[in-house]
XYZ file of C-alpha atoms in Angstrom:
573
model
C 38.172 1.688 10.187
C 35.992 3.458 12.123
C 32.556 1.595 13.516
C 29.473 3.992 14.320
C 27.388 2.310 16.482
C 23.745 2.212 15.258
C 20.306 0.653 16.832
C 19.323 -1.375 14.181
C 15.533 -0.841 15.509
C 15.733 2.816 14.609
C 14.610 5.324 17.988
C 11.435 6.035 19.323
C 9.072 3.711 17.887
C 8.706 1.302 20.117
C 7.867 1.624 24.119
C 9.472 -1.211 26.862
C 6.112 -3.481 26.830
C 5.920 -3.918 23.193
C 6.825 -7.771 22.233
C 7.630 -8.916 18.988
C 4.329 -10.409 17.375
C 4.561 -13.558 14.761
C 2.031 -14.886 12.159
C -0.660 -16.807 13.708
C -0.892 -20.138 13.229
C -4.467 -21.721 12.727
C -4.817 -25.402 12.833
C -7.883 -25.346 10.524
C -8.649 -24.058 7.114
C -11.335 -22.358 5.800
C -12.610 -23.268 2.552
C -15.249 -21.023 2.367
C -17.612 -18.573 3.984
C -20.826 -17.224 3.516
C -22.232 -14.595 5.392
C -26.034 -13.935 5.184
C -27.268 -10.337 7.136
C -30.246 -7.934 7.352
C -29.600 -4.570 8.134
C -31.554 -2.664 10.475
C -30.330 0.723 9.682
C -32.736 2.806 12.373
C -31.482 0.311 15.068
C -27.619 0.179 14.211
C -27.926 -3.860 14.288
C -27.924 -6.422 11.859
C -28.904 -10.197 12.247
C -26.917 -12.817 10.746
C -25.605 -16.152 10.043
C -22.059 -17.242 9.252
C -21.965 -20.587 7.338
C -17.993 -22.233 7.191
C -16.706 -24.867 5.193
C -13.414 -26.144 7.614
C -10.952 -28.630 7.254
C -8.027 -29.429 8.680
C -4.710 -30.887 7.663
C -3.861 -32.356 11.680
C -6.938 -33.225 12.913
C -8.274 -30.672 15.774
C -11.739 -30.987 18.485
C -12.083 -27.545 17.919
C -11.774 -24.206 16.436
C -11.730 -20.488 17.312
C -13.445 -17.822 15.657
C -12.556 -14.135 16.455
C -15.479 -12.551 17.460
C -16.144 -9.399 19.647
C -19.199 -8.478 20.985
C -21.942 -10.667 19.342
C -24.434 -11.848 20.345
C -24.287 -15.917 19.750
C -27.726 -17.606 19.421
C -26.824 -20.960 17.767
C -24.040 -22.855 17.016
C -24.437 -25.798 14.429
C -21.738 -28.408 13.135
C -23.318 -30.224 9.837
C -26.909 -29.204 10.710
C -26.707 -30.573 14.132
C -26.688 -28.068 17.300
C -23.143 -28.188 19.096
C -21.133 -27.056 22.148
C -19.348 -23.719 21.996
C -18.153 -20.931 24.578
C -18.149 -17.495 24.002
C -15.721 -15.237 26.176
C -16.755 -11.930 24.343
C -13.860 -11.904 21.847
C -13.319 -15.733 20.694
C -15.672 -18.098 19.861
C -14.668 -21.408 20.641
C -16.936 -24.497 18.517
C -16.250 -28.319 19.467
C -17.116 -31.114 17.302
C -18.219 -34.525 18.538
C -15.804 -36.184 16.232
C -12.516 -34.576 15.368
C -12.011 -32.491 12.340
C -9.949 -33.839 10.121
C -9.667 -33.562 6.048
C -13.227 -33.956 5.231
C -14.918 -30.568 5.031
C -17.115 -29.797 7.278
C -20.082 -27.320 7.786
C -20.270 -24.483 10.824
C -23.034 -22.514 10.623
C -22.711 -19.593 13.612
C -26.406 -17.478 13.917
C -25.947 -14.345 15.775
C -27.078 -10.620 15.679
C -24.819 -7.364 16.552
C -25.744 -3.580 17.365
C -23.855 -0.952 17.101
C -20.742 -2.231 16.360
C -17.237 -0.787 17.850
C -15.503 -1.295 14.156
C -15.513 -3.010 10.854
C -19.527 -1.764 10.199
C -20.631 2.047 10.170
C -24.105 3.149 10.093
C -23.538 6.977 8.915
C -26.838 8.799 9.887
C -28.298 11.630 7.679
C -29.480 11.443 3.973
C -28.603 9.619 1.792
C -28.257 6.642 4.100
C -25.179 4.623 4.170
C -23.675 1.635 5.952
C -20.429 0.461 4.732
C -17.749 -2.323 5.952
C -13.732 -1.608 7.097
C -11.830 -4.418 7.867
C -8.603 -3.124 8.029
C -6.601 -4.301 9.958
C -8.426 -6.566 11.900
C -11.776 -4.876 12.120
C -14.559 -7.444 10.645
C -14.483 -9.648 14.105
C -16.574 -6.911 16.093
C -19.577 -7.569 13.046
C -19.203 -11.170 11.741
C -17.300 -14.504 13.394
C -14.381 -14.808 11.328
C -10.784 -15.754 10.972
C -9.365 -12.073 10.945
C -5.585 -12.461 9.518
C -4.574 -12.103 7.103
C -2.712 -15.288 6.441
C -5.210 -17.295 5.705
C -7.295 -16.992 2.296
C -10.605 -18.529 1.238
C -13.813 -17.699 -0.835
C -16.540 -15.764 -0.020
C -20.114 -14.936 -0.401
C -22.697 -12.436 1.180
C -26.117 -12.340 1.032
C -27.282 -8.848 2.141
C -30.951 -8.297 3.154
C -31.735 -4.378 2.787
C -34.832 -2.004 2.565
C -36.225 -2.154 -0.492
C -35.012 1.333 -1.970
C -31.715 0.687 -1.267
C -28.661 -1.222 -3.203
C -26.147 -3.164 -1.909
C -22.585 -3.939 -2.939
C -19.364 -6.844 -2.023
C -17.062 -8.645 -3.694
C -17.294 -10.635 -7.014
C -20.248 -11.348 -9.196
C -23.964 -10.649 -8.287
C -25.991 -13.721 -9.014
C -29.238 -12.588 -7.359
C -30.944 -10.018 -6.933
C -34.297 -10.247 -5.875
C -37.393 -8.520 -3.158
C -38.684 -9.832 -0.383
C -42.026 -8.098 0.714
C -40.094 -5.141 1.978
C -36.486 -5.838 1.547
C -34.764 -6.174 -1.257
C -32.200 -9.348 -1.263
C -28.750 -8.805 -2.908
C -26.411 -12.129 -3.637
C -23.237 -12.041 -4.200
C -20.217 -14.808 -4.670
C -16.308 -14.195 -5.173
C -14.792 -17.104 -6.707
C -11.390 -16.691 -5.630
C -9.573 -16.849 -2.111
C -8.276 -14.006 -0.363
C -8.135 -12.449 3.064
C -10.945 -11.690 5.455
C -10.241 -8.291 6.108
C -10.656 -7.827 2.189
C -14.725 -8.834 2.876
C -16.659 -6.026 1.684
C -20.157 -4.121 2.164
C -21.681 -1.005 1.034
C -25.476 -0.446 1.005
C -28.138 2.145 1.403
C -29.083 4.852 -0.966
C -26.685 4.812 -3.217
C -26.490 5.254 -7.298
C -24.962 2.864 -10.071
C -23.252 3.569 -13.269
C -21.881 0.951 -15.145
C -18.930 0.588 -18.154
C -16.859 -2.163 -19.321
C -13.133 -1.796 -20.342
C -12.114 -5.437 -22.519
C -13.949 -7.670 -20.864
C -14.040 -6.199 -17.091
C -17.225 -4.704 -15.939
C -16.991 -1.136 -14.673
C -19.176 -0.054 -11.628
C -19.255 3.578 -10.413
C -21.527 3.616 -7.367
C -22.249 7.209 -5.250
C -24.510 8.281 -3.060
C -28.110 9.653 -4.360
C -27.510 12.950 -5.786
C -24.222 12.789 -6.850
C -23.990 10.953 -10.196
C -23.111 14.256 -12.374
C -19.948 13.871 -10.658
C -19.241 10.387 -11.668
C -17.743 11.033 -15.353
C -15.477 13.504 -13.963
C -14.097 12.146 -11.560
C -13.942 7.998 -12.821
C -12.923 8.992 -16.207
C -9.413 7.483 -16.060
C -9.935 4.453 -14.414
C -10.518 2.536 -17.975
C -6.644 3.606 -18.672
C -5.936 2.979 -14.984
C -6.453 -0.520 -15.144
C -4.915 -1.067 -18.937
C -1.610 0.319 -17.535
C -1.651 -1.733 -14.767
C -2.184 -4.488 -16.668
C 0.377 -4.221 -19.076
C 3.294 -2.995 -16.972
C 2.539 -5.721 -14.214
C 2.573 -8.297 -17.170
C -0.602 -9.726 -15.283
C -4.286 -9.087 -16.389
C -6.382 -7.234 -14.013
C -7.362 -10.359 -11.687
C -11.061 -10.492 -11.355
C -14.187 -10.182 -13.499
C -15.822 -6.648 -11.967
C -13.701 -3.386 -10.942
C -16.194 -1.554 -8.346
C -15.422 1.923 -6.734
C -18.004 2.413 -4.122
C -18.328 6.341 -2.535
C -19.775 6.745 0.623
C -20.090 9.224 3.046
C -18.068 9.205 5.996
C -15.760 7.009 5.411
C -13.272 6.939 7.718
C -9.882 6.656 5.689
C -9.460 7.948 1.790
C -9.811 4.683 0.250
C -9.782 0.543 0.616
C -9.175 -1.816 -1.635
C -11.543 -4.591 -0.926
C -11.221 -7.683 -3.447
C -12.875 -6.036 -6.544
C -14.504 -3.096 -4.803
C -13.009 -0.388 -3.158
C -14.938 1.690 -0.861
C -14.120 5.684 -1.196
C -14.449 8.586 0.835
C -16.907 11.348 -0.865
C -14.299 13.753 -1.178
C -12.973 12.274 -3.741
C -15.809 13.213 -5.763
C -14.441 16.040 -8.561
C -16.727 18.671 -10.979
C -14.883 20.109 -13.798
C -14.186 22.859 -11.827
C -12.639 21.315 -8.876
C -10.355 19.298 -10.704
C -8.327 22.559 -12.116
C -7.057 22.416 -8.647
C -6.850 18.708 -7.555
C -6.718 14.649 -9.095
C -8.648 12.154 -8.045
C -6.321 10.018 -10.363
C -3.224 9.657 -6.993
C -6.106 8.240 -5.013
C -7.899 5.869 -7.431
C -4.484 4.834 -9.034
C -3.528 3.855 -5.333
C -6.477 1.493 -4.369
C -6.441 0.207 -7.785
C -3.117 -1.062 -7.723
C -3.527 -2.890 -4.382
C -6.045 -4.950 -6.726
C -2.585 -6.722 -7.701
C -0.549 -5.680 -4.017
C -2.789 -6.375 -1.414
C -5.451 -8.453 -2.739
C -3.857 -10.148 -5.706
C -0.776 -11.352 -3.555
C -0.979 -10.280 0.341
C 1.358 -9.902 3.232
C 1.733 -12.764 5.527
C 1.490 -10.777 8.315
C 1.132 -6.699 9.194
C 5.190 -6.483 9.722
C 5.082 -7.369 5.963
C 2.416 -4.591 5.083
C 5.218 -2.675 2.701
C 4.284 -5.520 0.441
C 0.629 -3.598 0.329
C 1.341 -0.431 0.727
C 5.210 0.564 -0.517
C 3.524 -1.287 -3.625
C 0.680 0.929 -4.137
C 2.388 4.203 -3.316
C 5.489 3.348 -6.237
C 2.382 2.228 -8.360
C 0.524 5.271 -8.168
C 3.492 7.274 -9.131
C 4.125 5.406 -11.973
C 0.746 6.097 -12.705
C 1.333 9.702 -12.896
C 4.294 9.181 -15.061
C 2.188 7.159 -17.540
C -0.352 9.923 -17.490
C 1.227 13.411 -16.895
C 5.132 12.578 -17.786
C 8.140 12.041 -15.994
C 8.800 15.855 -14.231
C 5.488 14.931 -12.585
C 6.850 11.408 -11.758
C 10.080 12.656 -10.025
C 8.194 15.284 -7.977
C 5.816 13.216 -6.728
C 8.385 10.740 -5.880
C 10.249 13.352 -4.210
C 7.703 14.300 -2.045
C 7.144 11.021 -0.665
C 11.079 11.405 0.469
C 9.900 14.409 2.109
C 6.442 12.903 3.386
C 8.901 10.251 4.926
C 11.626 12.551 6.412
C 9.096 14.213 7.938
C 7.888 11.544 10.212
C 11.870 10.355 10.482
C 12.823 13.618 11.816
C 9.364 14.389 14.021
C 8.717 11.181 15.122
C 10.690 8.057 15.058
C 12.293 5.823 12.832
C 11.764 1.708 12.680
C 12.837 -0.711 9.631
C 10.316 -1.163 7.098
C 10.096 -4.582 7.838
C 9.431 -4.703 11.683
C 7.424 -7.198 13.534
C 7.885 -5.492 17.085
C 4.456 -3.361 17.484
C 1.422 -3.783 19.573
C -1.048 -2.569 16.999
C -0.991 -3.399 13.691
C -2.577 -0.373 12.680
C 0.783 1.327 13.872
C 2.577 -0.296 10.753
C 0.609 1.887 8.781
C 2.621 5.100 8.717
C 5.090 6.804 6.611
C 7.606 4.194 6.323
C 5.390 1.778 5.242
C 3.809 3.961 2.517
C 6.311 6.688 1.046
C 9.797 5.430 2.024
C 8.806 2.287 0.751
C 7.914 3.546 -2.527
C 10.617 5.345 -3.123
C 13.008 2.142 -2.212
C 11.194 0.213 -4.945
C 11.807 3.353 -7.134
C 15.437 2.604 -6.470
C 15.090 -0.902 -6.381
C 13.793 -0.539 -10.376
C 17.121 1.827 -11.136
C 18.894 -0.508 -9.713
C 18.694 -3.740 -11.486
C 16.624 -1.843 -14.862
C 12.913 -1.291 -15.298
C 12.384 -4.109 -18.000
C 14.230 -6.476 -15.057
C 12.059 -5.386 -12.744
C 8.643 -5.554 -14.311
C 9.393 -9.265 -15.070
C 10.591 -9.709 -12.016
C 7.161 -8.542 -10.402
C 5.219 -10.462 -13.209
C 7.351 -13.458 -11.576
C 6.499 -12.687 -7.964
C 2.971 -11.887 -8.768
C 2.063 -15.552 -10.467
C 4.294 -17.489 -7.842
C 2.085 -16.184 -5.144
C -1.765 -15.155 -6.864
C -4.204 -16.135 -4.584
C -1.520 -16.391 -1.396
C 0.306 -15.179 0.995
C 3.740 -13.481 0.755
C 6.327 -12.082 2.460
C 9.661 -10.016 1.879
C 11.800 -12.651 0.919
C 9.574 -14.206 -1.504
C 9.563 -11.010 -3.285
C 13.534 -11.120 -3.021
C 13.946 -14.522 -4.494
C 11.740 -13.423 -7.484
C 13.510 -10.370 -7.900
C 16.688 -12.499 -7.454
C 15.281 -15.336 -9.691
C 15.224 -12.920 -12.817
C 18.492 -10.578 -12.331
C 20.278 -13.116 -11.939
C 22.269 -11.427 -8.986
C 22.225 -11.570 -5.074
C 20.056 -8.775 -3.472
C 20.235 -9.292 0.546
C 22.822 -6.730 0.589
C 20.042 -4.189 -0.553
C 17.168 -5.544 1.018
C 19.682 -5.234 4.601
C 19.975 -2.245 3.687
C 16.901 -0.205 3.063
C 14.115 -3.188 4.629
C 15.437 -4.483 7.615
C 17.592 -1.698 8.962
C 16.043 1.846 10.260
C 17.508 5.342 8.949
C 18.108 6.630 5.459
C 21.325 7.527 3.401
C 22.645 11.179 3.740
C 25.314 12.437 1.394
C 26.824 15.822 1.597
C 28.714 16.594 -1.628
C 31.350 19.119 -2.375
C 34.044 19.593 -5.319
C 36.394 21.209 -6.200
C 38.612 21.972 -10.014
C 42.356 21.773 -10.101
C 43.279 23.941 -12.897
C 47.040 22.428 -13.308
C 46.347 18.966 -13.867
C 42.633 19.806 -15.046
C 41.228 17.207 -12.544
C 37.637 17.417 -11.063
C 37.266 15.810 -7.434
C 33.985 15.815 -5.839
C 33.701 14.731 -2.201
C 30.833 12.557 -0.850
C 30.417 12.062 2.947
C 27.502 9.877 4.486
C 26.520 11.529 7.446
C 23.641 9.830 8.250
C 22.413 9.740 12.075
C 23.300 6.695 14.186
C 20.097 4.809 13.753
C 21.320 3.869 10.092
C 23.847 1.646 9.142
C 27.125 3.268 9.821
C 28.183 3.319 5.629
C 25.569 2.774 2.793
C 26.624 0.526 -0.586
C 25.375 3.106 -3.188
C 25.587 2.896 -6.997
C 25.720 6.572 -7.732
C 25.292 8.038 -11.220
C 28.036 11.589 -11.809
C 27.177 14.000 -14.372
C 29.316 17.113 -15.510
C 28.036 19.401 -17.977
C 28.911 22.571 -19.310
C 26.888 25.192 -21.082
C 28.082 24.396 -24.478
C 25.885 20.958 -24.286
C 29.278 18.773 -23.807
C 29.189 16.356 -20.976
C 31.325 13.260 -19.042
C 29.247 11.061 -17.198
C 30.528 8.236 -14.682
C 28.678 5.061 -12.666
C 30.518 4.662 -9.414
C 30.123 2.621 -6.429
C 30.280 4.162 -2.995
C 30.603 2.186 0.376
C 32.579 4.171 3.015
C 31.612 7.404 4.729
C 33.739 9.391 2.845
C 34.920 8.647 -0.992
C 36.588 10.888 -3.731
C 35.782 10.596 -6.929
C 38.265 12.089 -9.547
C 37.077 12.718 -13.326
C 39.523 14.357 -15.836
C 37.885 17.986 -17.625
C 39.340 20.140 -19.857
C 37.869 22.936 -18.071
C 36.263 23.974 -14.775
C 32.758 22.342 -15.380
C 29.266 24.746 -15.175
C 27.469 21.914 -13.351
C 28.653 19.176 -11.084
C 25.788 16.456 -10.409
C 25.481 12.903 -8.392
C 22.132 11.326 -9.032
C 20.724 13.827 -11.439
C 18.422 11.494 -12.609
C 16.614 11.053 -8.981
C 17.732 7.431 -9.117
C 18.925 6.720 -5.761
C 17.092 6.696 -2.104
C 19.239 9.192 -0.369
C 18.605 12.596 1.381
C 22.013 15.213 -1.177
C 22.760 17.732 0.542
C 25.175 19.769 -1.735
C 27.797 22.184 -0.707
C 28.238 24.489 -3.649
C 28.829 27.681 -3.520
C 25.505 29.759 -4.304
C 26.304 30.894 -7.665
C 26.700 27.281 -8.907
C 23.044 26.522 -6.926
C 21.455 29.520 -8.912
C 23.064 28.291 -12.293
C 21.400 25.179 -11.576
C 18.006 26.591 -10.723
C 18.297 28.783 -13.455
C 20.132 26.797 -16.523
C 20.131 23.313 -15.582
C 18.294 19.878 -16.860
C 17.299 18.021 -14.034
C 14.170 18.807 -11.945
C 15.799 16.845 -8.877
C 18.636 18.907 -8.349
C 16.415 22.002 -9.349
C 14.190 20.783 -6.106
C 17.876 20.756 -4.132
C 18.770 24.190 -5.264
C 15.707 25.464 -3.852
C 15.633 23.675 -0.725
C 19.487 25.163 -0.374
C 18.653 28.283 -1.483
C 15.605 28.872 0.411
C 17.682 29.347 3.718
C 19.843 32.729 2.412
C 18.610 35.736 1.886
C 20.176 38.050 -0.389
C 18.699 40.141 -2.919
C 20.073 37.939 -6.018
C 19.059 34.261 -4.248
C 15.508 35.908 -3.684
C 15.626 37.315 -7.242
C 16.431 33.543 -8.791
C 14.004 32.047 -6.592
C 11.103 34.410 -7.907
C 12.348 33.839 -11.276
């Protein structure tokens, strides 16, 4: 058999200095952190004090806090002043005795202006700051353990002008003024990740709602509540869905979506409050022409992917974002049908192939970067969602969703990584799934299948043809469960499930007649770029006559590259 040699790294991502990076490994825990600030907005600085509850399981004299660019003014270990060095990016604190089981109290005092990342002070009315600690952004504002991998509870206690509001995670248990300032308290009862730590404060306005028992909170800049009804009106339904097809109640106690200006990517899902960019702010008018519903949908679902249960490391980020982006979709399909579900999921093929054909391709699950903000891109986000898409055909959607209700309460309030989201899947189907997750996660490239067929009168035999000619940074022959579908005008049909696994298969299927339309994955269930070879009149029929959006979309992508009068004609039509 022939053997195409393939890099199983994919092409052009990586450059000669990059190293493979691995999780971090802290020898101390935190149990919990509070973070006390007052914002000076006019100065771009805020004061603070970082309070740590620590343990560890081995025994250390130290730990390290990641820290850029502070200013460090006292160190304390249970009350008591201690000895610490400061580089300018790790904080280093020593205890007299070592730190063992017993939890013990760091409290770091320090101040910070104008921050690099992780805290924007957007000038101009109304004024805003706001917190982004993705990736690993809240160091150059706060002394923190920023990774990930290690999950804890929180609390923030945000000193701000008096006319102002402030917002962060969990429930607000005080709210009170201080001669100028007004004090805002707030506590999230359950652990997650640092880089999930949020803020948003200045002049901003509040509406609140309540769907079951979780409180609502729309919160937008001064000025701009008229828009809030518009544009937050399906988040009620957002989070029932959610709910019920996850098989696991919305986590927390408050949902908040917090709009600022300037925000410097479309969304983030903090742990119960994402922070927005403005423009996703809709009137009745602008929303004849756009959703905010992809958006909201999106961040939502990381409530669950991301926040819920999160990656053990960036080269696990599909976990996050693959999640949200086949979430979001089925979103869509919950709220507009399934023609809009099948588009949208074909245009995150697209979104995909055209990064894979521009730019580079990697595996999905890739630890050899040198930022983490570079596993971020199209493979993490659209080819991963339509893998899970695939994933769900594969093994059945009722499977699946148990499956994920499985994975989800295994790891709530943890860490995960691909394979624990393999043995759950595994756990419930009942069947082996490395083969796949080889496959699609931990190899580069994509499935390509050019299909052709042709009708032998005499013995009334159909043969269609299906060669993988994907490039040589995929795996040199997919394993493909492949729906075929003939049909004929009259409404009678034959449909077959076959298996493919070499670069070039025939398929035989006995008809009684030439058939009027010849399909393999009408349905859209399979990752794969089709490329069919039909002869134009069949491609028009299809356009024209047939059921299936997909191979509509194909038709048209065919067609769009001739040029006679009667392909230009069917493509107006």
């Amino acid at each position: 058999m022939y053997i195409q040699a393939y890099t199983k790294g994919g092409r052009g991502f990586t450059f000669p200095e990059y190293k493979a990076k691995f999780p971090r490994e802290p020898r101390y825990r935190i149990k919990h952190y509070k973070l006390e600030i007052r914002i000076y907005y006019s100065e771009k600085r805020i004061d603070g004090v970082a309070e740590l509850d620590v343990y560890s399981e081995e025994g250390v004299n130290y730990i390290e806090l990641d820290a850029v660019d502070l200013e460090i003014k006292d160190v304390y270990v249970d009350d008591v002043k201690c000895r610490y060095e400061y580089d300018g990016r790790i904080l280093t604190i020593f205890f007299k005795r070592r730190l063992g089981r017993n939890v013990r109290h760091v409290k770091v005092v320090y101040s910070v202006k104008e921050p690099q990342y992780g805290l924007f002070f957007i000038e101009g009315e109304p004024e805003i700051v706001y917190s982004q600690g993705e990736t690993e952004w809240h160091r150059y504002w706060m002394p923190i353990y920023d990774y990930p991998n290690m999950k804890f509870t929180t609390e923030m206690v945000i000193h701000v002008p008096k006319e102002w509001k402030a917002f962060s995670n969990g429930d607000l248990i005080e709210r009170r003024d201080e001669g100028g300032w007004s004090v805002w308290h707030y506590r999230f009862d359950y652990p997650h990740s640092s880089y999930l730590i949020a803020l948003a404060a200045g002049r901003l306005s509040v509406v609140e709602d309540y769907v079951d028992d979780i409180k609502l909170e729309y919160i937008v800049p001064e000025g701009k509540e008229d828009l809030i009804k518009t544009t937050f009106q399906n988040t009620p339904d957002m989070i029932k869905f959610y709910s019920e097809w996850t098989g696991v109640k919305y986590p927390y106690k408050v949902y908040r979506q917090a709009v600022v200006r300037e925000f410097i990517v479309g969304g983030m899902e903090n742990t119960s409050i994402t922070i927005l960019t403005d423009r996703v702010l809709l009137d009745e008018h602008a929303r004849l022409d756009q959703w905010s519903e992809p958006l909201l949908s999106h961040e939502l679902s990381h409530q669950w992917f991301g926040d819920l249960v999160t990656c053990r490391d960036w080269s696990h980020i599909w976990l996050n974002e693959s999640f949200a982006t086949f979430l979001e979709a089925l979103y869509l399909r919950h709220w507009r049908g399934l023609d809009e579900y099948i588009y949208e999921i074909y245009n995150h093929l697209r979104s995909y192939l055209g990064e894979y054909q521009e730019w580079y391709s990697r595996p999905i699950v890739y630890r050899i970067y040198e930022n983490p903000e570079e596993m971020f891109d199209k493979h993490s986000y659209p080819k991963g969602g339509v893998i899970l898409h695939m994933l769900m055909n594969l093994i059945g959607e009722d499977v699946f969703r148990k499956a994920v209700k499985t994975y989800l309460n295994s790891r709530k309030f943890d860490n995960a990584d691909t394979d624990d989201f393999r043995k759950a899947l595994e756990k419930v189907y009942g069947k082996p799934l490395e083969w796949f997750f080889e496959q699609f996660l931990y190899n580069a490239g994509h499935p390509v299948l050019k299909v052709r067929y042709a009708y032998d009168r005499d013995s009334k035999m159909l043969k269609i043809t299906i060669m993988q000619e994907q490039g040589e940074d995929s795996p040199e022959a997919y394993k493909l469960p492949l729906d075929i579908r003939v049909e004929y005008d009259d409404g009678k049909s034959i449909s077959r499930g076959v298996w493919v696994s070499e670069r070039v298969e025939n398929i035989y299927v006995k008809c009684p007649r030439k058939p009027d339309y010849v399909y393999v994955d009408p349905e859209f269930k399979v990752f794969a770029v089709i490329e069919p070879d039909y002869p134009t009149e069949d491609l028009i029929r299809i356009l024209l006559k047939g059921r299936y959006l997909y191979w509509k979309l194909l038709a048209v992508k065919k067609l769009g590259k001739e040029s006679s009068t009667k392909v230009v004609d069917a493509l107006y039509q």
